[in-house]
Amino acid sequence: MNAAIPPARARVNRRMIHIEWGDCDPAGIVYFPRYFEIFDACTAAAFEAVGYPTPVLLRTFGIVGIPAVDIRGRFASPCTFGEDVVIETRIGDWGRSSFKVQHRLLKGALTAVEGFEVRVWTVRDPNNPAGLRGEPIPREVIERFVEAVPSASVVP
Amino acid sequence: MNAAIPPARARVNRRMIHIEWGDCDPAGIVYFPRYFEIFDACTAAAFEAVGYPTPVLLRTFGIVGIPAVDIRGRFASPCTFGEDVVIETRIGDWGRSSFKVQHRLLKGALTAVEGFEVRVWTVRDPNNPAGLRGEPIPREVIERFVEAVPSASVVP
Amino acid sequence: MNAAIPPARARVNRRMIHIEWGDCDPAGIVYFPRYFEIFDACTAAAFEAVGYPTPVLLRTFGIVGIPAVDIRGRFASPCTFGEDVVIETRIGDWGRSSFKVQHRLLKGALTAVEGFEVRVWTVRDPNNPAGLRGEPIPREVIERFVEAVPSASVVP
Amino acid sequence: MNAAIPPARARVNRRMIHIEWGDCDPAGIVYFPRYFEIFDACTAAAFEAVGYPTPVLLRTFGIVGIPAVDIRGRFASPCTFGEDVVIETRIGDWGRSSFKVQHRLLKGALTAVEGFEVRVWTVRDPNNPAGLRGEPIPREVIERFVEAVPSASVVP
């Protein structure tokens, strides 16, 4: 799950986040579940950057979402309220109905936190309205991430 | 990080959780960062079960907390509001200043979610009040988890 | 909005809550938005206590929920992690499509926090699927709260 | 608590917020406690705008924070994920140790949500390290909000 997404084929989306008082715990550092909320918003932002804000994504393809089935976070250095951090997000490793997301949260040049997600292209199960199931990811979605990468934005 | 904690030496703490409306997202299922909040509370409950509620733990040993440095969650089956689930928590794999926690969230007999945590016994850095660093875990803490296990509560 | 619900006609539902590390902020006290999450869960518990767990409520009456339109919280005394508190919830003041909820969070005999909610019985607007609108509250729902009150549980 | 802060003496701080998937509940609309988190961040941003980011505020004046003692929210129109909203924040009504904050969340020209906060300038109680108490707000803090208002930013 930690193998880096090959950079040559992944766009990088960058987002700045201001760490809030309410993100932090009594030790004065970010309460770790909040990183996963922040990363989830960064995944949405990466889709928005290729033309698919979440409401458009759901409406266009009739999916209920792209829920995570496997999540990992590594916390090398704590962050605290008042800090501005940058999150770099790469989406890649496209399977039939799943894909991977990799987040790197930077404090200046330091990688403070890394996040890894496996997500599934998910629809309501027609045979069981309460159930959910994966479905093949449309080619046009994948192409937005892997084909239109101008060489300048390729990460070395 | 996923290797199961050898069951013969780990107490199991069980906790029932009611999934709330506010735990769920627009797909109607638990928003995954909430599982990490739930699991974090289960880790605290496991310490409380051996005589160390969080405020006692911090006061007794002068630590600022036991922050996570590595977290993983695997989501096999979604949960929704109104469900009562059971979380089984095992703490073990004691290193010098770190240890592992394993959570299993059960819907009836089904393992719906698994969580894995690596946590560090953490103090303020005396040379840098803004900094945190690991410190050796006191023997008496470890012993509460590994020695007093009555054979009846050993997980087969 | 603060006028107390006349106690003679309101059941009281009680719930114990353990304050978690993750509920607290860098001052070491409960981050106040968390109280509103806790109170929201207590409103759901009060409905469950009269036979309407949230999924049953939504399915039985075809509503999308009972969202709040007006919320107030008064914080007299801070709570911190490790504390067990009791929340007393009263539902009453039934209007055509709205009702009031009152929460009292107790630390021992001390009222630490009070919460007040105005909620609306809400359905999807048939003329605008993205819109929501209030609808008359069924008599049978109101009756569960105001009629079956055994004298012993009436709050003096 | 709802009396508007007299606009002639209050700066307005504006902030744009993107509503995230994780802010919303199974009805598809913002889960209301999240508005209070958003508003809390807007109060911090208003202090930052006059030169007091939270870490600076705490360090400069030796306070533990500015916790809320009274909070109100009125929800006129629901918001959903993918929306960009603007929050206008005014701080005023300075008392000896408390002050008021007023938030207006706008969807275009529509006021969707209003928030009201009473906050207290709070220090650790020297006679009781676990306790907190209010203290007079320094004149220099108040002056940053009420004096330096250029006429152009006065709200009519």
XYZ file of C-alpha atoms in Angstrom:
624
model
C 0.000 0.000 0.000
C 2.959 2.323 0.446
C 4.596 1.912 -2.899
C 4.750 5.413 -4.313
C 2.590 6.158 -7.318
C 4.975 6.375 -10.301
C 5.468 10.126 -10.566
C 5.860 10.297 -14.328
C 2.176 9.637 -14.805
C 0.632 11.482 -11.866
C -0.496 15.087 -11.687
C 0.185 16.772 -8.417
C -2.482 18.930 -6.852
C -1.320 21.369 -4.175
C -3.458 22.876 -1.456
C -2.620 25.133 1.439
C -4.285 24.464 4.759
C -4.315 26.597 7.879
C -4.223 24.437 11.007
C -7.014 25.535 13.345
C -7.320 25.477 17.127
C -10.198 23.031 16.720
C -7.948 20.609 14.805
C -5.731 20.173 17.867
C -5.890 18.033 20.988
C -4.857 18.667 24.605
C -1.212 17.990 23.685
C -1.523 21.057 21.435
C -0.949 19.101 18.228
C -3.276 18.062 15.416
C -5.611 15.281 16.552
C -4.662 12.620 14.002
C -8.149 11.741 12.683
C -8.326 15.355 11.446
C -5.481 14.659 9.022
C -7.707 12.096 7.336
C -10.485 14.696 7.005
C -7.967 17.138 5.537
C -6.631 14.499 3.134
C -10.180 13.537 2.128
C -10.834 17.163 1.177
C -7.547 17.138 -0.797
C -8.672 14.088 -2.774
C -11.887 15.953 -3.633
C -9.818 18.998 -4.619
C -7.671 16.847 -6.929
C -10.816 15.635 -8.716
C -12.121 19.194 -8.889
C -8.814 20.251 -10.460
C -9.456 17.931 -13.418
C -13.024 19.138 -13.844
C -14.939 16.948 -11.426
C -16.069 18.734 -8.271
C -17.789 16.101 -6.092
C -21.404 17.045 -6.954
C -20.536 16.930 -10.684
C -18.707 13.613 -10.259
C -21.706 12.013 -8.543
C -24.268 13.433 -10.949
C -22.290 12.692 -14.110
C -21.529 9.060 -13.343
C -24.388 8.080 -11.034
C -22.040 6.997 -8.258
C -22.668 7.438 -4.526
C -19.064 8.348 -3.859
C -15.504 7.100 -3.848
C -15.251 5.651 -0.326
C -11.908 4.521 1.061
C -11.326 0.827 1.678
C -7.767 1.107 2.952
C -6.186 4.131 4.608
C -2.777 4.745 6.049
C -1.175 7.738 7.716
C 2.402 8.208 8.871
C 3.055 11.062 11.257
C 6.702 12.076 11.349
C 6.415 15.523 12.848
C 3.508 17.125 14.738
C 1.675 20.223 13.473
C 0.018 22.813 15.666
C -2.618 25.565 15.388
C -1.605 28.646 13.449
C 0.623 26.759 11.024
C 0.142 26.919 7.281
C 0.962 23.656 5.607
C 0.917 22.470 2.005
C -0.546 19.164 0.938
C 0.573 17.574 -2.317
C -1.855 15.007 -3.670
C -1.222 12.433 -6.391
C -3.853 10.084 -7.784
C -2.847 7.015 -9.756
C -2.515 3.244 -9.864
C -5.874 2.901 -11.571
C -7.375 -0.566 -11.281
C -10.690 -1.783 -12.644
C -12.790 -0.198 -9.901
C -10.198 1.078 -7.425
C -7.384 3.623 -7.399
C -4.768 5.011 -5.063
C -4.226 8.441 -3.599
C -1.058 9.669 -1.976
C -0.814 12.812 0.147
C 2.293 14.551 1.418
C 1.834 17.258 4.025
C 4.748 19.673 4.034
C 5.873 22.165 6.644
C 8.296 24.164 4.551
C 10.608 21.525 3.075
C 9.826 18.934 5.753
C 7.392 16.071 5.068
C 5.445 16.047 8.336
C 2.689 13.597 7.425
C 2.042 11.127 4.638
C -1.309 9.674 3.715
C -2.231 6.736 1.502
C -5.730 5.853 0.348
C -7.254 3.079 -1.700
C -10.665 4.162 -2.963
C -13.429 2.439 -4.866
C -15.704 3.779 -7.579
C -18.973 2.945 -5.825
C -22.618 2.612 -6.852
C -25.760 1.507 -5.042
C -26.247 -2.200 -5.507
C -29.346 -2.505 -7.762
C -30.200 -5.839 -6.097
C -29.912 -4.400 -2.607
C -30.650 -0.687 -2.195
C -28.945 -0.642 1.206
C -25.797 -2.159 -0.256
C -22.918 -0.623 -2.150
C -20.610 -2.153 -4.719
C -17.678 -1.210 -6.890
C -18.035 -0.610 -10.604
C -15.499 -0.132 -13.407
C -14.034 3.364 -13.460
C -14.916 5.154 -16.720
C -11.944 5.607 -19.042
C -12.644 9.317 -19.385
C -12.065 9.831 -15.679
C -8.720 8.044 -15.693
C -7.625 9.926 -18.802
C -8.055 13.250 -17.073
C -5.470 12.220 -14.547
C -2.940 10.358 -16.648
C -3.012 11.812 -20.139
C -3.304 15.549 -19.993
C -0.202 15.988 -17.857
C 1.878 18.784 -19.328
C 5.537 17.947 -18.971
C 6.098 20.991 -16.759
C 3.873 19.614 -14.015
C 5.453 16.178 -13.981
C 7.153 15.590 -10.688
C 10.795 14.577 -11.107
C 2.346 -2.941 10.407
C -0.436 -5.431 9.887
C 1.046 -8.463 11.528
C -1.456 -9.415 14.182
C -0.403 -8.972 17.777
C 0.251 -12.505 19.114
C -3.027 -13.220 20.896
C -1.553 -15.345 23.649
C -0.059 -12.294 25.288
C -2.708 -9.667 24.637
C -5.758 -8.774 26.696
C -8.801 -7.919 24.695
C -10.899 -4.951 25.637
C -14.426 -4.848 24.227
C -16.556 -1.765 23.770
C -19.955 -1.245 22.249
C -20.517 1.818 20.108
C -23.752 3.191 18.719
C -23.220 4.694 15.269
C -24.695 8.189 15.209
C -26.245 10.243 12.412
C -23.383 12.707 12.831
C -20.821 9.957 12.178
C -22.172 9.463 8.669
C -21.637 11.171 5.336
C -23.959 11.941 2.410
C -23.623 8.326 1.209
C -25.296 7.396 4.511
C -22.277 5.474 5.802
C -19.703 6.256 8.489
C -17.320 8.975 7.326
C -14.041 7.082 7.620
C -12.046 9.566 9.752
C -14.666 8.954 12.447
C -13.519 5.352 12.756
C -10.114 6.648 13.818
C -11.759 8.807 16.501
C -13.736 5.788 17.674
C -10.603 3.613 17.705
C -8.665 6.318 19.575
C -11.331 6.264 22.295
C -11.049 2.449 22.363
C -7.291 2.658 22.942
C -7.958 4.987 25.876
C -10.591 2.554 27.166
C -8.092 -0.315 27.011
C -5.670 1.681 29.172
C -8.508 2.568 31.540
C -9.344 -1.132 31.815
C -5.886 -1.842 33.264
C -6.101 1.040 35.714
C -4.895 3.978 33.644
C -7.642 6.361 32.571
C -5.953 9.034 30.398
C -5.748 11.768 33.087
C -4.184 9.257 35.509
C -1.772 8.011 32.842
C -0.563 11.533 32.061
C -0.283 12.595 35.693
C 1.390 9.396 36.920
C 4.104 9.262 34.292
C 4.484 12.913 33.310
C 3.808 12.217 29.634
C 1.912 14.507 27.249
C 0.163 11.598 25.593
C 0.597 8.522 23.444
C 0.286 10.029 19.950
C 0.063 7.786 16.906
C 2.951 7.754 14.448
C 1.495 5.199 12.060
C -2.178 4.433 11.502
C -3.968 2.070 9.205
C -7.631 1.295 8.638
C -9.209 -1.335 6.407
C -12.872 -0.937 5.619
C -14.472 -4.159 4.457
C -18.115 -3.361 5.037
C -19.824 0.008 5.617
C -21.667 0.865 8.826
C -24.596 3.229 9.098
C -26.424 5.273 11.737
C -28.485 3.321 14.224
C -26.176 0.316 14.237
C -24.598 -1.018 17.401
C -21.133 -2.369 16.795
C -18.519 -3.965 19.027
C -14.864 -3.012 18.922
C -12.245 -5.453 20.193
C -8.949 -3.815 21.084
C -5.613 -5.525 21.702
C -2.451 -3.730 22.816
C 0.953 -5.390 22.482
C 4.249 -5.537 20.602
C 5.921 -3.387 23.210
C 9.140 -1.755 22.027
C 11.404 0.588 23.931
C 9.171 3.646 23.504
C 6.498 2.466 21.076
C 3.736 -0.125 21.028
C 1.009 -1.399 18.739
C -2.758 -1.366 18.984
C -5.117 -3.451 16.939
C -8.868 -2.836 16.661
C -11.518 -5.049 15.159
C -14.965 -3.560 14.608
C -17.621 -6.244 14.481
C -21.173 -6.130 13.151
C -22.455 -9.342 14.641
C -19.913 -11.951 13.541
C -18.652 -9.872 10.620
C -15.388 -7.907 10.852
C -16.437 -4.676 9.184
C -13.369 -2.545 9.924
C -9.860 -3.171 11.187
C -7.566 -0.561 12.678
C -3.855 -0.642 13.408
C -1.940 1.949 15.387
C 1.694 2.449 16.335
C 1.901 4.817 19.295
C 4.753 6.444 21.136
C 5.183 7.112 24.845
C 5.742 10.857 24.539
C 7.161 13.607 26.756
C 7.922 17.282 26.208
C 11.490 17.679 25.061
C 13.301 19.364 27.991
C 15.668 21.056 25.526
C 12.812 22.390 23.398
C 9.488 23.041 25.136
C 7.685 23.152 21.791
C 9.080 19.748 20.846
C 8.005 16.240 21.753
C 10.064 13.079 21.991
C 9.649 9.416 22.850
C 10.802 7.964 26.142
C 11.145 4.377 27.407
C 7.822 2.895 28.440
C 7.821 2.067 32.167
C 7.917 -1.664 32.883
C 4.924 -1.403 35.195
C 2.726 -0.199 32.324
C 3.696 -3.053 30.058
C 3.184 -5.586 32.839
C -0.425 -4.551 33.276
C -1.070 -5.586 29.710
C 1.018 -8.739 29.377
C 1.204 -10.389 32.767
C -2.124 -10.236 34.482
C -3.939 -11.992 31.657
C -6.165 -14.675 33.172
C -6.225 -17.642 30.862
C -9.977 -17.227 30.377
C -9.547 -13.897 28.611
C -6.848 -15.119 26.252
C -8.104 -15.032 22.709
C -7.823 -18.412 21.018
C -35.731 30.178 22.715
C -34.588 29.645 26.251
C -37.918 29.304 27.942
C -37.775 25.927 29.596
C -40.074 23.248 28.245
C -42.865 22.853 30.822
C -41.631 19.830 32.739
C -45.031 18.402 33.536
C -45.471 17.324 29.964
C -41.957 16.250 29.039
C -40.273 12.880 29.465
C -36.662 13.060 30.436
C -34.160 10.849 28.727
C -30.817 10.377 30.489
C -27.549 9.375 28.899
C -24.075 9.017 30.277
C -21.180 10.207 28.169
C -17.462 9.701 28.690
C -15.498 12.761 27.602
C -12.716 11.661 25.271
C -9.259 13.102 24.601
C -10.386 13.780 21.041
C -13.292 15.910 22.292
C -10.857 18.392 23.837
C -8.852 21.333 22.534
C -5.377 22.660 23.364
C -6.778 24.325 26.512
C -7.565 20.776 27.670
C -11.330 21.338 27.730
C -14.137 20.131 25.477
C -14.051 21.946 22.128
C -17.510 23.483 22.183
C -18.804 22.282 18.789
C -18.446 18.754 20.182
C -21.165 19.492 22.727
C -23.569 20.035 19.844
C -22.601 16.645 18.391
C -23.146 15.064 21.803
C -26.514 16.801 22.193
C -27.527 15.760 18.685
C -26.873 12.136 19.638
C -28.950 12.683 22.802
C -31.895 13.954 20.753
C -31.673 10.783 18.658
C -31.506 8.711 21.859
C -34.648 10.413 23.178
C -36.508 9.436 20.004
C -35.123 5.920 20.254
C -36.397 5.750 23.846
C -39.983 6.222 22.609
C -39.609 3.622 19.900
C -38.126 5.615 17.048
C -34.437 4.937 16.413
C -33.379 7.289 13.593
C -33.507 4.697 10.758
C -37.008 3.663 11.866
C -38.111 7.297 12.154
C -36.959 8.103 8.625
C -38.385 4.933 7.100
C -41.721 5.072 8.916
C -42.546 8.676 8.083
C -40.603 9.235 4.860
C -38.717 12.195 6.274
C -35.077 13.060 5.513
C -34.391 14.039 9.089
C -35.151 16.522 11.832
C -32.539 19.210 11.150
C -31.999 22.047 13.597
C -32.982 25.564 12.577
C -31.987 27.277 15.814
C -29.378 26.099 18.300
C -28.081 27.537 21.504
C -25.481 26.383 24.006
C -24.512 27.914 27.333
C -21.238 26.793 28.842
C -21.044 27.467 32.555
C -18.261 25.116 33.532
C -15.661 23.382 31.359
C -15.417 19.587 31.051
C -12.244 17.662 30.346
C -11.178 14.215 29.086
C -11.767 11.320 31.436
C -14.917 12.814 32.938
C -18.229 10.985 32.935
C -21.152 13.336 32.542
C -24.898 12.844 32.380
C -27.099 14.554 29.825
C -30.806 15.012 30.528
C -32.881 15.591 27.417
C -36.438 16.867 27.225
C -38.466 17.176 24.026
C -41.590 19.316 23.896
C -43.198 22.550 22.699
C -44.657 20.768 19.701
C -45.680 23.129 16.892
C -47.148 22.257 13.538
C -43.857 21.203 11.993
C -41.277 22.178 14.610
C -40.451 21.218 18.193
C -37.963 22.074 20.892
C -35.282 20.067 22.622
C -33.552 20.986 25.829
C -30.373 19.357 27.117
C -28.745 19.692 30.493
C -25.238 18.316 30.919
C -24.490 17.515 34.535
C -21.191 16.970 36.308
C -22.473 15.477 39.517
C -25.070 17.990 40.718
C -23.605 20.870 38.687
C -25.199 21.950 35.416
C -22.088 22.481 33.311
C -23.695 23.022 29.907
C -27.189 23.684 28.606
C -28.347 23.144 25.052
C -31.474 24.293 23.250
C -32.607 23.166 19.828
C -35.477 24.005 17.531
C -35.913 21.230 14.994
C -38.105 20.785 11.959
C -39.864 17.673 10.687
C -38.354 17.724 7.207
C -39.138 16.124 3.867
C -37.688 16.483 0.366
C -39.560 19.148 -1.516
C -41.479 17.228 -4.223
C -41.243 20.286 -6.497
C -37.490 20.622 -5.991
C -35.559 17.442 -5.223
C -32.572 19.456 -3.987
C -34.796 21.401 -1.592
C -36.118 20.553 1.838
C -39.254 21.728 3.570
C -41.116 21.259 6.832
C -44.227 19.121 7.102
C -46.795 18.639 9.874
C -45.545 16.336 12.624
C -47.730 13.204 12.861
C -49.892 13.100 15.965
C -48.643 9.624 16.861
C -45.105 10.932 17.235
C -46.098 13.747 19.558
C -48.257 11.406 21.618
C -45.306 9.174 22.389
C -43.619 12.096 24.067
C -46.499 13.795 25.851
C -49.036 11.142 26.717
C -47.322 8.053 27.977
C -45.454 9.861 30.727
C -45.723 7.817 33.891
C -46.043 10.155 36.844
C -42.854 8.780 38.343
C -40.712 10.086 35.497
C -42.221 13.557 35.496
C -39.614 16.065 36.500
C -40.716 18.149 39.447
C -27.695 37.660 22.716
C -28.926 38.365 19.221
C -28.752 42.106 19.217
C -26.530 42.944 16.293
C -23.155 44.465 17.079
C -23.428 48.148 16.126
C -21.837 48.121 12.690
C -20.292 51.573 12.864
C -17.661 50.350 15.267
C -16.988 46.861 13.991
C -14.509 45.717 11.364
C -15.766 42.983 9.123
C -13.510 40.071 8.310
C -14.481 37.977 5.285
C -13.477 34.417 4.620
C -14.403 32.001 1.879
C -15.066 28.403 2.803
C -15.522 25.409 0.545
C -18.104 23.010 1.960
C -16.634 19.521 2.014
C -18.230 16.086 1.705
C -17.081 15.372 5.269
C -18.983 18.419 6.553
C -22.284 16.882 5.477
C -24.664 14.355 6.982
C -26.839 11.616 5.470
C -29.420 14.239 4.446
C -26.660 15.648 2.230
C -26.502 18.973 4.080
C -23.933 20.448 6.461
C -24.080 18.703 9.843
C -24.833 21.704 12.036
C -22.045 21.304 14.639
C -19.609 21.820 11.743
C -20.890 25.381 11.317
C -19.662 26.111 14.828
C -16.210 24.750 13.935
C -16.211 26.900 10.819
C -17.306 29.965 12.791
C -14.669 29.275 15.445
C -12.002 29.333 12.738
C -13.508 32.608 11.453
C -13.186 34.191 14.908
C -9.518 33.171 14.939
C -9.122 34.626 11.438
C -10.632 37.926 12.598
C -8.041 38.132 15.380
C -5.300 37.202 12.941
C -6.479 40.028 10.652
C -5.715 42.572 13.370
C -2.298 41.103 14.083
C -3.086 38.354 16.560
C -2.890 34.848 15.118
C -3.913 32.465 17.928
C -0.368 31.384 18.948
C 0.686 35.043 19.139
C -2.439 35.976 21.098
C -1.798 33.253 23.688
C 1.907 33.953 23.988
C 1.594 37.743 24.118
C -1.068 37.896 26.808
C -0.511 34.651 28.697
C -4.083 33.491 28.171
C -5.183 29.889 27.591
C -7.731 30.917 25.003
C -10.968 32.757 24.375
C -13.524 29.997 25.053
C -17.186 30.528 24.250
C -19.678 30.746 27.102
C -22.768 31.287 24.982
C -23.286 30.214 21.393
C -26.193 30.508 19.050
C -26.749 29.453 15.459
C -29.712 30.082 13.184
C -29.979 27.957 10.089
C -32.217 29.496 7.461
C -31.083 27.609 4.409
C -29.072 24.385 4.140
C -25.638 24.217 2.487
C -24.216 21.201 0.740
C -20.826 19.833 -0.360
C -19.179 21.597 -3.275
C -20.586 25.015 -2.369
C -18.354 28.013 -1.780
C -19.737 30.287 0.890
C -18.551 33.542 2.407
C -18.547 34.194 6.132
C -18.586 37.754 7.423
C -17.363 38.101 10.999
C -17.752 41.097 13.292
C -16.258 41.346 16.787
C -17.517 43.945 19.242
C -19.546 44.668 22.373
C -16.395 44.608 24.482
C -17.063 44.081 28.185
C -14.554 43.847 30.993
C -13.566 40.246 30.240
C -16.047 39.164 27.566
C -16.920 40.158 24.025
C -19.302 39.186 21.253
C -18.781 37.749 17.815
C -21.292 37.687 15.031
C -21.002 35.569 11.889
C -23.070 35.716 8.730
C -22.682 32.865 6.245
C -23.680 33.958 2.764
C -24.569 31.893 -0.284
C -24.402 34.615 -2.897
C -26.669 37.344 -1.505
C -28.591 34.959 0.767
C -27.843 34.773 4.481
C -27.975 31.013 5.004
C -26.671 30.804 8.572
C -26.051 33.244 11.395
C -23.809 32.625 14.371
C -23.478 34.487 17.659
C -20.773 33.926 20.253
C -19.989 35.341 23.667
C -16.364 34.674 24.497
C -14.238 35.217 27.569
C -10.615 36.320 27.848
C -9.429 33.344 29.892
C -6.413 32.551 32.062
C -5.473 29.615 34.279
C -6.647 30.266 37.797
C -3.435 30.786 39.837
C -5.195 29.374 42.908
C -6.377 26.280 41.048
C -4.272 25.095 38.109
C -7.127 22.937 36.847
C -9.466 25.927 36.846
C -9.984 28.719 34.393
C -11.191 32.258 34.975
C -11.864 35.440 33.064
C -9.530 38.413 33.187
C -9.855 42.002 31.937
C -9.257 42.288 28.211
C -6.197 44.472 27.508
C -7.061 47.867 26.016
C -4.612 47.355 23.176
C -6.567 44.335 21.944
C -9.874 46.160 21.911
C -8.330 49.147 20.159
C -7.226 47.016 17.252
C -10.845 46.181 16.595
C -12.581 49.472 17.280
C -10.169 52.263 16.504
C -8.242 51.489 13.384
C -11.340 51.072 11.247
C -10.840 52.958 8.010
C -14.129 54.533 7.023
C -14.189 52.508 3.815
C -14.491 49.208 5.664
C -17.255 50.407 7.948
C -20.389 48.488 7.268
C -23.302 50.766 6.513
